XYZ file of C-alpha atoms in Angstrom:
694
model
C -95.618 152.474 -119.016
C -95.082 156.234 -118.857
C -98.660 157.410 -119.332
C -97.979 161.181 -119.538
C -95.339 160.460 -122.184
C -97.559 158.363 -124.452
C -100.763 160.334 -123.863
C -101.755 162.123 -127.057
C -98.567 161.000 -128.804
C -100.588 160.181 -131.937
C -102.609 163.408 -131.880
C -101.798 166.643 -133.697
C -103.229 168.617 -130.806
C -103.302 172.320 -130.046
C -99.955 172.263 -128.252
C -98.257 170.435 -131.142
C -99.838 172.763 -133.694
C -98.730 175.878 -131.827
C -95.143 174.637 -131.820
C -95.210 173.716 -135.512
C -96.759 176.909 -136.916
C -95.778 180.528 -137.230
C -97.550 182.622 -134.535
C -99.629 184.492 -137.113
C -100.731 181.226 -138.776
C -101.705 179.692 -135.459
C -103.655 182.841 -134.564
C -105.491 182.761 -137.903
C -106.346 179.084 -137.403
C -107.705 179.689 -133.871
C -109.853 182.547 -135.143
C -111.473 180.266 -137.736
C -111.819 177.377 -135.285
C -113.604 179.582 -132.741
C -115.585 181.965 -134.943
C -115.810 180.366 -138.394
C -114.617 181.920 -141.626
C -112.045 181.094 -144.282
C -108.367 180.226 -143.983
C -106.056 181.803 -146.529
C -104.327 179.423 -148.943
C -100.968 180.234 -147.372
C -102.204 179.408 -143.859
C -103.891 176.203 -145.005
C -100.765 175.076 -146.855
C -98.552 175.769 -143.839
C -100.857 173.804 -141.506
C -101.076 170.915 -143.997
C -97.294 170.784 -144.385
C -96.818 170.791 -140.604
C -99.380 168.012 -140.183
C -97.760 165.925 -142.897
C -94.262 166.369 -141.470
C -95.452 165.427 -137.991
C -97.362 162.380 -139.281
C -94.546 161.097 -141.518
C -92.106 161.349 -138.614
C -94.415 158.949 -136.766
C -94.588 156.436 -139.602
C -97.701 157.614 -141.457
C -97.754 157.122 -145.219
C -101.383 158.061 -145.974
C -104.032 160.579 -144.969
C -107.811 160.338 -144.867
C -110.816 162.514 -144.210
C -112.399 160.688 -141.272
C -116.157 161.206 -141.110
C -119.340 159.784 -139.604
C -121.987 158.965 -142.223
C -125.493 157.773 -141.399
C -124.295 154.155 -141.302
C -123.615 154.592 -137.581
C -119.895 153.895 -137.948
C -117.001 155.959 -139.269
C -115.753 156.101 -142.846
C -112.376 156.779 -144.423
C -110.729 156.763 -147.875
C -106.926 156.603 -147.719
C -104.652 158.577 -150.046
C -100.885 158.396 -149.790
C -98.742 161.504 -149.363
C -96.683 160.382 -152.347
C -96.256 162.694 -155.338
C -93.829 162.726 -158.298
C -90.557 164.551 -157.640
C -90.300 167.151 -160.396
C -86.638 167.692 -159.611
C -85.638 164.044 -159.890
C -87.012 161.947 -162.712
C -88.491 158.700 -161.422
C -88.358 159.953 -157.839
C -91.087 160.692 -155.340
C -91.723 163.132 -152.505
C -94.228 163.296 -149.648
C -96.694 166.119 -150.197
C -99.921 167.383 -148.610
C -101.621 170.659 -149.559
C -104.001 172.981 -147.774
C -106.706 172.178 -150.315
C -106.362 168.463 -149.578
C -106.591 169.232 -145.855
C -109.694 171.412 -146.052
C -111.844 169.588 -148.600
C -112.342 166.086 -149.964
C -114.792 164.527 -152.404
C -115.972 161.031 -151.408
C -118.707 159.342 -153.451
C -121.894 160.560 -151.730
C -124.254 158.241 -153.619
C -123.016 155.102 -151.878
C -123.901 156.270 -148.353
C -127.411 156.448 -146.855
C -128.996 159.763 -147.836
C -132.725 159.248 -147.351
C -133.418 160.548 -150.841
C -131.217 163.643 -150.535
C -129.013 162.238 -153.310
C -129.891 160.155 -156.352
C -127.680 157.181 -157.154
C -126.346 158.850 -160.296
C -125.487 162.040 -158.380
C -122.179 161.016 -156.912
C -120.497 164.182 -155.690
C -120.318 164.925 -151.987
C -117.888 166.852 -149.819
C -115.927 166.231 -146.653
C -114.863 169.443 -144.938
C -112.237 169.766 -142.203
C -113.743 170.098 -138.720
C -111.256 172.480 -137.111
C -112.711 171.783 -133.654
C -111.347 168.226 -133.816
C -107.698 167.182 -133.683
C -106.088 165.144 -136.447
C -104.642 161.836 -135.272
C -102.705 158.832 -136.557
C -104.437 155.469 -136.781
C -102.882 152.398 -138.392
C -100.248 154.477 -140.173
C -102.763 156.956 -141.576
C -103.264 160.613 -140.677
C -106.984 160.933 -139.884
C -108.563 164.371 -140.261
C -111.989 164.756 -138.599
C -114.456 166.146 -141.125
C -118.083 166.966 -141.777
C -119.818 165.183 -144.671
C -122.312 167.058 -146.857
C -124.002 166.610 -150.206
C -123.289 168.566 -153.381
C -126.263 170.785 -152.467
C -125.002 171.415 -148.930
C -127.414 169.095 -147.078
C -125.922 167.120 -144.209
C -125.198 163.437 -144.800
C -123.485 162.732 -141.489
C -123.930 162.799 -137.718
C -121.176 165.314 -136.954
C -122.542 168.370 -138.782
C -125.884 168.531 -136.901
C -123.965 168.157 -133.632
C -121.759 171.151 -134.472
C -124.843 173.149 -135.456
C -126.658 172.251 -132.227
C -123.605 173.241 -130.191
C -123.540 176.636 -131.875
C -127.264 177.103 -131.209
C -126.980 176.189 -127.534
C -123.801 178.188 -126.869
C -125.332 181.390 -128.246
C -128.369 180.985 -125.979
C -126.276 180.207 -122.917
C -124.293 183.420 -123.541
C -127.549 185.357 -123.869
C -128.815 183.783 -120.650
C -125.645 184.633 -118.723
C -125.701 188.220 -119.955
C -129.282 188.657 -118.778
C -128.491 187.407 -115.261
C -125.479 189.701 -115.030
C -122.657 187.257 -115.751
C -120.053 187.548 -118.474
C -118.230 184.740 -120.250
C -115.774 184.573 -123.123
C -116.375 180.927 -123.990
C -119.159 178.398 -123.440
C -118.480 174.688 -123.288
C -120.812 171.736 -123.683
C -119.214 168.674 -122.148
C -119.949 164.971 -122.241
C -118.444 161.886 -120.703
C -119.599 158.678 -122.345
C -119.546 155.485 -120.277
C -119.403 152.472 -122.616
C -120.671 148.978 -121.725
C -119.582 145.917 -123.709
C -119.263 142.114 -123.609
C -116.117 140.048 -124.164
C -116.335 136.417 -125.287
C -113.875 133.923 -126.725
C -113.314 134.535 -130.456
C -113.296 130.824 -131.286
C -116.769 130.467 -129.797
C -117.919 133.667 -131.511
C -116.867 132.232 -134.869
C -119.166 129.244 -134.327
C -122.268 131.418 -133.945
C -123.824 132.587 -137.208
C -126.121 134.955 -135.286
C -123.265 136.737 -133.518
C -121.334 137.100 -136.765
C -124.269 138.475 -138.798
C -126.350 140.241 -136.158
C -124.121 140.976 -133.184
C -126.518 139.187 -130.836
C -127.626 135.631 -130.104
C -130.954 134.829 -131.742
C -131.058 131.471 -129.953
C -129.814 130.263 -126.604
C -131.355 128.682 -123.532
C -130.673 130.399 -120.236
C -127.670 128.956 -118.418
C -127.999 127.316 -115.020
C -126.097 130.296 -113.600
C -126.477 133.789 -114.987
C -126.176 136.983 -112.939
C -128.424 135.816 -110.073
C -125.635 135.824 -107.488
C -124.559 139.342 -108.477
C -120.951 138.226 -108.154
C -119.614 139.633 -111.407
C -120.389 143.338 -110.833
C -117.186 145.118 -109.711
C -115.652 141.680 -109.142
C -111.973 140.904 -109.575
C -111.084 141.295 -113.245
C -109.870 138.041 -114.771
C -106.280 138.022 -116.085
C -107.217 137.636 -119.751
C -109.719 140.485 -119.555
C -107.322 142.669 -117.574
C -104.610 142.194 -120.206
C -107.136 143.310 -122.817
C -108.160 146.345 -120.758
C -104.549 147.372 -120.214
C -103.766 147.324 -123.931
C -107.028 149.104 -124.749
C -106.226 151.876 -122.270
C -102.769 152.314 -123.792
C -104.142 152.535 -127.343
C -106.776 155.074 -126.293
C -104.298 157.174 -124.316
C -102.068 157.463 -127.394
C -105.086 158.945 -129.201
C -105.620 161.483 -126.435
C -108.719 159.698 -125.109
C -109.042 160.136 -121.355
C -109.931 156.531 -120.516
C -110.345 156.655 -116.750
C -112.437 153.839 -115.221
C -112.705 150.125 -116.009
C -114.700 147.456 -114.202
C -116.853 144.367 -114.509
C -120.515 145.117 -115.152
C -123.640 143.324 -113.862
C -123.875 140.478 -116.382
C -121.251 137.749 -116.736
C -118.717 138.642 -119.465
C -119.899 142.289 -119.366
C -117.589 145.235 -118.669
C -117.496 149.024 -118.772
C -115.058 151.777 -119.724
C -115.612 155.396 -118.684
C -113.594 158.451 -119.815
C -113.138 161.899 -118.293
C -115.481 164.562 -119.716
C -114.473 166.562 -122.799
C -116.173 168.954 -125.238
C -119.168 167.099 -126.631
C -118.008 166.952 -130.282
C -114.664 165.551 -129.124
C -116.463 163.098 -126.843
C -118.495 161.867 -129.820
C -115.334 161.377 -131.918
C -113.584 159.637 -129.030
C -116.481 157.276 -128.411
C -116.464 156.185 -132.053
C -112.730 155.504 -131.789
C -113.210 153.715 -128.468
C -115.717 151.297 -129.979
C -113.441 150.669 -132.961
C -110.422 149.930 -130.760
C -112.461 147.780 -128.392
C -113.042 145.413 -131.304
C -109.503 145.649 -132.714
C -107.772 145.005 -129.399
C -110.169 142.173 -128.580
C -109.200 140.416 -131.793
C -105.511 140.578 -130.816
C -106.337 138.805 -127.551
C -108.405 136.042 -129.165
C -111.586 137.723 -127.967
C -114.688 139.178 -129.583
C -116.130 142.457 -128.306
C -119.932 142.683 -128.516
C -121.457 146.152 -128.613
C -125.044 145.124 -129.308
C -127.663 146.324 -126.832
C -128.845 142.787 -126.041
C -126.303 140.113 -126.999
C -127.800 137.557 -124.601
C -131.371 137.005 -123.431
C -131.918 136.686 -119.710
C -128.969 138.847 -118.607
C -128.458 142.591 -118.651
C -127.916 144.255 -121.985
C -125.456 147.048 -122.745
C -126.003 150.775 -122.903
C -123.914 153.881 -122.660
C -124.405 156.751 -120.248
C -124.006 160.241 -121.650
C -122.950 162.620 -118.843
C -123.829 166.102 -120.125
C -123.073 169.531 -118.692
C -122.468 173.197 -119.522
C -119.467 175.384 -118.694
C -118.622 179.083 -118.907
C -114.911 179.888 -119.076
C -114.266 176.439 -117.614
C -116.712 176.833 -114.693
C -119.404 174.165 -114.483
C -122.770 175.934 -114.690
C -124.547 172.878 -113.282
C -122.521 172.912 -110.069
C -125.082 173.547 -107.270
C -122.565 174.916 -104.789
C -122.717 174.542 -101.032
C -126.085 176.315 -100.824
C -128.045 175.458 -103.969
C -131.216 177.037 -102.551
C -129.500 180.441 -102.938
C -127.869 179.694 -106.312
C -130.585 181.134 -108.556
C -128.641 180.878 -111.868
C -128.150 177.157 -111.196
C -131.810 176.634 -110.247
C -132.964 178.487 -113.355
C -130.721 176.303 -115.544
C -132.113 173.268 -113.734
C -135.628 174.468 -114.534
C -134.547 174.929 -118.163
C -133.522 171.272 -118.380
C -136.863 170.211 -116.839
C -138.726 172.247 -119.441
C -136.498 170.807 -122.188
C -137.116 167.219 -121.073
C -140.867 167.694 -120.672
C -141.493 169.667 -123.861
C -139.255 167.398 -125.921
C -139.818 163.916 -124.511
C -140.335 162.734 -128.081
C -136.949 163.993 -129.318
C -135.058 162.500 -126.387
C -136.820 159.178 -126.928
C -136.434 158.945 -130.692
C -132.679 159.599 -130.560
C -132.330 156.378 -128.534
C -134.670 154.329 -130.735
C -132.988 151.407 -132.524
C -133.808 147.788 -133.213
C -131.225 146.723 -130.643
C -132.373 149.107 -127.916
C -135.972 147.867 -128.246
C -134.769 144.634 -126.619
C -133.190 146.484 -123.697
C -135.284 149.482 -122.641
C -137.739 148.727 -119.878
C -136.734 145.116 -119.335
C -135.743 145.528 -115.690
C -132.138 146.421 -116.493
C -132.441 149.780 -118.226
C -134.774 152.772 -118.003
C -138.154 152.275 -119.681
C -139.002 154.058 -122.914
C -140.731 156.744 -120.803
C -138.623 159.832 -120.248
C -138.366 161.210 -116.713
C -135.843 163.265 -114.747
C -134.320 162.389 -111.388
C -133.412 165.390 -109.223
C -132.933 163.803 -105.813
C -134.626 164.733 -102.574
C -132.658 167.902 -101.794
C -133.204 169.713 -105.100
C -136.815 168.554 -105.262
C -137.407 169.937 -101.758
C -135.781 173.246 -102.680
C -138.028 173.660 -105.725
C -141.154 172.556 -103.855
C -140.451 175.102 -101.107
C -139.857 177.839 -103.668
C -143.226 177.057 -105.271
C -144.899 177.216 -101.864
C -143.191 180.500 -101.037
C -141.336 178.947 -98.123
C -137.698 179.136 -97.102
C -135.848 175.877 -97.559
C -134.554 174.461 -94.307
C -131.266 172.755 -95.034
C -130.887 169.358 -93.471
C -127.702 168.803 -91.593
C -125.466 166.275 -93.311
C -125.477 162.992 -91.442
C -122.148 161.668 -90.254
C -121.683 157.984 -91.053
C -119.931 156.061 -88.318
C -119.205 152.364 -88.712
C -118.548 151.826 -85.032
C -115.914 152.904 -82.572
C -113.938 149.706 -82.967
C -113.477 149.969 -86.740
C -110.423 151.550 -88.400
C -112.673 153.211 -91.019
C -112.747 157.029 -90.615
C -116.071 158.801 -90.191
C -117.436 160.602 -93.271
C -120.382 162.785 -94.257
C -123.358 161.355 -96.110
C -124.250 163.005 -99.439
C -127.349 165.185 -99.423
C -129.018 163.047 -102.111
C -128.891 159.435 -103.258
C -128.255 158.308 -106.845
C -130.884 156.712 -109.083
C -129.488 154.235 -111.579
C -132.959 153.524 -113.013
C -133.631 157.064 -114.245
C -133.447 157.888 -117.979
C -132.153 161.417 -117.285
C -130.643 161.811 -113.817
C -128.992 164.798 -112.179
C -125.859 163.344 -110.581
C -124.303 166.162 -108.618
C -123.059 168.542 -111.328
C -124.264 167.049 -114.605
C -127.158 165.195 -116.217
C -126.670 161.524 -117.012
C -128.700 160.478 -120.071
C -128.978 156.703 -119.559
C -131.344 155.585 -122.339
C -128.687 155.270 -125.056
C -127.909 151.866 -126.510
C -124.328 150.583 -126.507
C -123.847 150.745 -130.280
C -125.313 154.200 -130.929
C -123.295 157.169 -132.164
C -123.641 159.659 -129.286
C -123.737 162.637 -131.663
C -127.488 162.309 -132.273
C -128.567 162.126 -128.596
C -126.422 165.167 -127.864
C -127.964 167.003 -130.815
C -131.385 166.451 -129.247
C -130.244 167.403 -125.732
C -128.584 170.570 -127.037
C -131.594 171.538 -129.141
C -134.104 170.897 -126.347
C -132.130 172.941 -123.806
C -131.479 175.720 -126.354
C -135.235 175.952 -126.919
C -135.881 176.154 -123.160
C -133.236 178.844 -122.688
C -134.692 180.826 -125.580
C -138.033 180.840 -123.772
C -136.411 181.778 -120.442
C -134.381 184.585 -122.007
C -137.505 186.063 -123.575
C -139.200 186.012 -120.171
C -136.191 187.610 -118.457
C -136.037 190.352 -121.081
C -139.730 191.051 -120.625
C -140.072 190.717 -116.834
C -136.573 191.470 -115.560
C -133.868 189.377 -113.938
C -134.104 190.598 -110.377
C -134.275 188.050 -107.548
C -138.068 188.187 -107.208
C -138.663 187.728 -110.950
C -136.177 184.888 -111.236
C -137.663 183.031 -108.271
C -141.136 183.483 -109.713
C -139.987 182.112 -113.075
C -138.232 179.096 -111.494
C -141.373 178.271 -109.481
C -143.576 178.628 -112.555
C -141.362 176.403 -114.691
C -141.129 173.744 -112.002
C -144.902 173.770 -111.415
C -145.608 173.469 -115.124
C -143.065 170.715 -115.790
C -142.808 168.828 -112.492
C -144.676 165.877 -114.029
C -141.375 164.938 -115.688
C -139.652 164.635 -112.274
C -139.614 161.142 -110.788
C -137.228 160.116 -108.023
C -138.473 156.535 -107.601
C -137.873 153.168 -109.258
C -138.279 153.540 -113.016
C -138.140 149.750 -113.414
C -141.422 149.219 -111.524
C -144.752 148.523 -113.216
C -146.329 151.105 -110.892
C -144.256 153.840 -112.504
C -145.566 152.981 -115.971
C -149.126 153.395 -114.674
C -148.193 156.615 -112.871
C -146.477 158.011 -115.973
C -149.614 157.313 -117.978
C -151.691 159.238 -115.425
C -149.240 162.134 -115.710
C -149.672 162.165 -119.481
C -146.059 161.291 -120.298
C -145.247 159.683 -123.622
C -144.634 155.928 -123.674
C -143.109 155.187 -127.066
C -142.228 151.579 -126.364
C -141.008 150.633 -129.853
C -138.794 152.288 -132.438
C -141.600 152.476 -135.051
C -143.658 154.451 -132.524
C -140.872 156.963 -131.875
C -139.346 157.732 -135.281
C -142.335 159.624 -136.801
C -142.034 162.299 -134.105
C -138.832 163.585 -135.687
C -140.701 165.211 -138.565
C -143.816 166.513 -136.821
C -144.647 170.204 -137.100
C -143.379 171.165 -133.630
C -139.988 169.484 -133.980
C -139.443 170.513 -137.594
C -140.101 174.147 -136.650
C -137.702 173.877 -133.690
C -134.855 172.393 -135.715
C -135.239 174.899 -138.538
C -135.394 177.821 -136.086
C -132.206 176.653 -134.342
C -130.476 175.956 -137.666
C -129.810 172.314 -136.773
C -131.832 170.529 -139.479
C -133.973 171.572 -142.404
C -137.290 169.768 -142.855
C -135.821 167.869 -145.809
C -132.868 166.753 -143.704
C -135.226 165.569 -140.954
C -137.303 163.643 -143.472
C -134.192 162.007 -144.898
C -133.078 160.919 -141.432
C -136.464 159.450 -140.625
C -136.320 157.491 -143.878
C -132.753 156.284 -143.221
C -133.488 155.210 -139.639
C -136.733 153.480 -140.568
C -135.098 151.652 -143.466
C -132.228 150.607 -141.225
C -134.673 149.288 -138.609
C -136.437 147.145 -141.215
C -133.178 145.877 -142.690
C -131.733 144.916 -139.292
C -134.788 142.832 -138.384
C -134.908 141.285 -141.860
C -131.272 140.173 -141.511
C -132.003 138.776 -138.049
C -135.082 136.896 -139.245
C -133.251 135.373 -142.206
C -130.354 134.370 -139.953
C -132.720 132.727 -137.471
C -134.472 130.849 -140.267
C -131.135 129.632 -141.603
C -129.964 128.480 -138.164
C -133.258 126.698 -137.565
C -133.326 124.858 -140.888
C -129.613 124.106 -141.272
C -128.543 123.567 -137.666
C -131.268 123.273 -135.021
C -133.712 120.938 -136.782
C -130.984 118.641 -138.202
C -129.462 118.338 -134.700
C -132.894 117.413 -133.400
C -133.420 114.842 -136.149
C -130.001 113.246 -135.610
C -130.670 112.906 -131.898
C -134.151 111.531 -132.530
C -132.626 108.961 -134.852
C -130.114 108.017 -132.145
C -132.929 107.641 -129.616
C -134.893 105.440 -132.037
C -131.868 103.173 -132.405
C -131.520 102.874 -128.630
C -135.245 102.119 -128.250
C -135.052 99.403 -130.909
C -131.970 97.864 -129.298
C -133.636 97.843 -125.888
C -136.769 96.278 -127.334
C -134.677 93.407 -128.697
C -133.220 92.894 -125.224
C -136.675 93.269 -123.598
C -135.354 96.244 -121.564
C -137.534 99.209 -120.649
C -137.052 102.362 -122.755
C -139.656 104.612 -121.180
C -137.198 107.492 -120.659
C -136.020 107.384 -124.265
C -139.597 107.174 -125.583
C -140.744 110.110 -123.459
C -137.747 112.203 -124.522
C -138.250 111.248 -128.168
C -141.922 112.273 -128.098
C -141.078 115.586 -126.472
C -138.302 116.405 -128.961
C -140.430 115.312 -131.919
C -143.316 117.520 -130.791
C -141.026 120.501 -130.296
C -139.425 119.925 -133.696
C -142.834 119.900 -135.380
C -143.804 123.046 -133.490
C -140.547 124.762 -134.477
C -141.137 123.834 -138.115
C -144.644 125.326 -138.064
C -143.348 128.485 -136.417
C -140.574 128.664 -138.998
C -143.223 128.733 -141.721
C -145.170 131.406 -139.821
C -142.021 133.540 -139.545
C -141.352 133.195 -143.280
C -144.883 134.363 -144.091
C -144.688 137.288 -141.647
C -141.338 138.316 -143.124
C -142.670 138.283 -146.666
C -145.737 140.252 -145.597
C -143.576 142.892 -143.912
C -141.452 143.246 -147.040
C -144.581 143.856 -149.121
C -145.884 146.770 -147.045
C -146.257 149.874 -149.193
C -145.105 152.521 -146.711
C -141.895 152.471 -144.678
C -143.789 153.204 -141.462
C -146.207 150.314 -142.034
C -143.241 148.090 -142.857
C -141.462 149.064 -139.621
C -144.564 148.187 -137.585
C -144.782 144.839 -139.375
C -141.079 144.144 -138.784
C -141.560 144.906 -135.095
C -144.134 142.111 -135.075
C -141.684 139.847 -136.893
C -139.067 140.398 -134.176
C -141.196 140.375 -131.055
C -143.826 137.812 -132.009
C -142.731 135.436 -134.771
C -138.988 135.342 -134.049
C -139.716 135.114 -130.327
C -142.088 132.197 -130.875
C -139.596 130.272 -133.004
C -136.799 130.948 -130.557
C -138.916 129.573 -127.722
C -139.079 126.168 -129.452
C -135.405 126.149 -130.421
C -134.286 127.060 -126.902
C -136.446 124.280 -125.477
C -134.816 121.846 -127.905
C -131.377 122.973 -126.724
C -132.217 121.797 -123.213
C -133.176 118.315 -124.525
C -130.845 117.528 -127.427
C -127.523 115.972 -126.406
C -124.455 118.205 -126.276
C -122.794 115.987 -128.867
C -125.436 116.949 -131.424
C -126.069 120.580 -130.497
C -124.489 122.667 -133.298
C -123.233 125.803 -131.550
C -121.794 127.015 -128.223
C -124.308 127.479 -125.418
C -124.740 130.469 -123.122
C -122.781 128.719 -120.381
C -119.797 128.436 -122.724
C -120.131 131.934 -124.179
C -120.589 133.787 -120.887
C -118.066 131.929 -118.750
C -115.236 131.046 -121.149
C -112.989 134.098 -120.656
């Protein structure tokens, strides 16, 4: 495979566009892409014609405005390029206009709007996002777009991200100007590491819970899980490797910089990591990555699971959002060889600390989903408490600055494995890494680790951008008032660190001691999604988002309503699926096996042979079956009660109880039955089969 040759071959990228357009048209397009404004009809038509020609040459027959509604996945409506040929009766030509490129009109009433649109008000708009490249997928030219209502309110996840990027970039430029640096362009980059599970498709198809919910609602722990830690970074099995190779090729064609692949901690779990790109592009690419993970898996007779907790008792899946800032391509979060003397870097570092501390609620709520509630804080992912890891060196630098002392750099230790080994000596890093931290500084970027595997990364990056923009706005005001000389800057860094150092934690975030310590520090612990979502519309956050131009109050309220409704619906679907599996599969399997045991006991009695084992097993299974039936009834009642709650917030709290009390209780009985009922009677594949079949 010639990777450079296929890379981006299905993308109408900047290089391709420059070749296809007149110089003046390309210049006009770049001006709009970088500064906003309107394209002339002639320019738009020329770009559309060039796109269409390029796409048709590569086998495309249709085009679509590709957008990201509040469903959490992407959406597309395909239209063919075909048009009647006016010069040849009965003939057809391929045609695509500038108007069709720039604007579309999907039905806005059929997507979640949180009350922004009434059902009878159907009109909505998709508008070309010129910062994203068009690409070909399944024979269709896909044009990245924003999605807004007839009244101009946002109905998607892309538009707020673009707004937040604009807000942050303007404040970074202001910051750089104040500290005496100039920059023509500011970049906000992200690299999104994606975790996922692969299981055999035939086994997947036998699990109603995986099909409907994306996770197993039942399943006893296997004899072997991840206890031996032998899967992590282990040799990739041939079937999985073949899948990974095809996935890489498909992503490379779409210009996605898929870089790293490996086995993750849990059996059947894996990870893909790309190289960093501009954050809006990274968000688009991650949506495409998740889509192709599922498509390619299906071709290999596999099922790709992107739920945060597909299997109880083993690690769940998240994604790590590696976020940074650049100026004219230079990483602003690069500490340099002597970070203690790099005051612009330390001031930016202090800005992120202020952002994380002041906006713990925003950074928590953007990771709050029904799936992630099963993962956060369960000894495999950061807890729901936000903290920042800086590492010993940066922490020491800031502590010394606060104390008015000069930082004494520690000499890098040289690691030697012994004179007899063929391994060369090398220098130890100045700081360790902390894989338990929700927001960790990892050398030249911040790794936001709280995100669930299925989430659209646009929203977390909106919150990161907004929080840091707010912090920089505060810092810029202080610099303008007090000056940006060395003494003033050091004083400001020390003040910010002192005020916000409670958010810094370099220890084990998985430990129970940290939860107690965080409580003493006064940090928020929003353990469940229903606890976190209301913070999105409080006075502080609404004022912030309106000031930055990211969300209006009405848009925030609509999002809270959409996310809360979605949370309730997800748990309702899960509860109904569990009830169905219990009544139609688990209990009948138990009854059939009990009947078989009764027959054996009767036959043994006729032969005057002891049947103590059968009797004991029968009693145990019968008792568990009765208990499961009672808990099934309790779950039904709790579900009905939750559905009858008058407010969405009260309903979400009730549904949390449905999931973590009533569903958990019923599962406990069903899983116990799995360990007792014979394999012949058990109705679906077990964890041992699911996790170790590929």
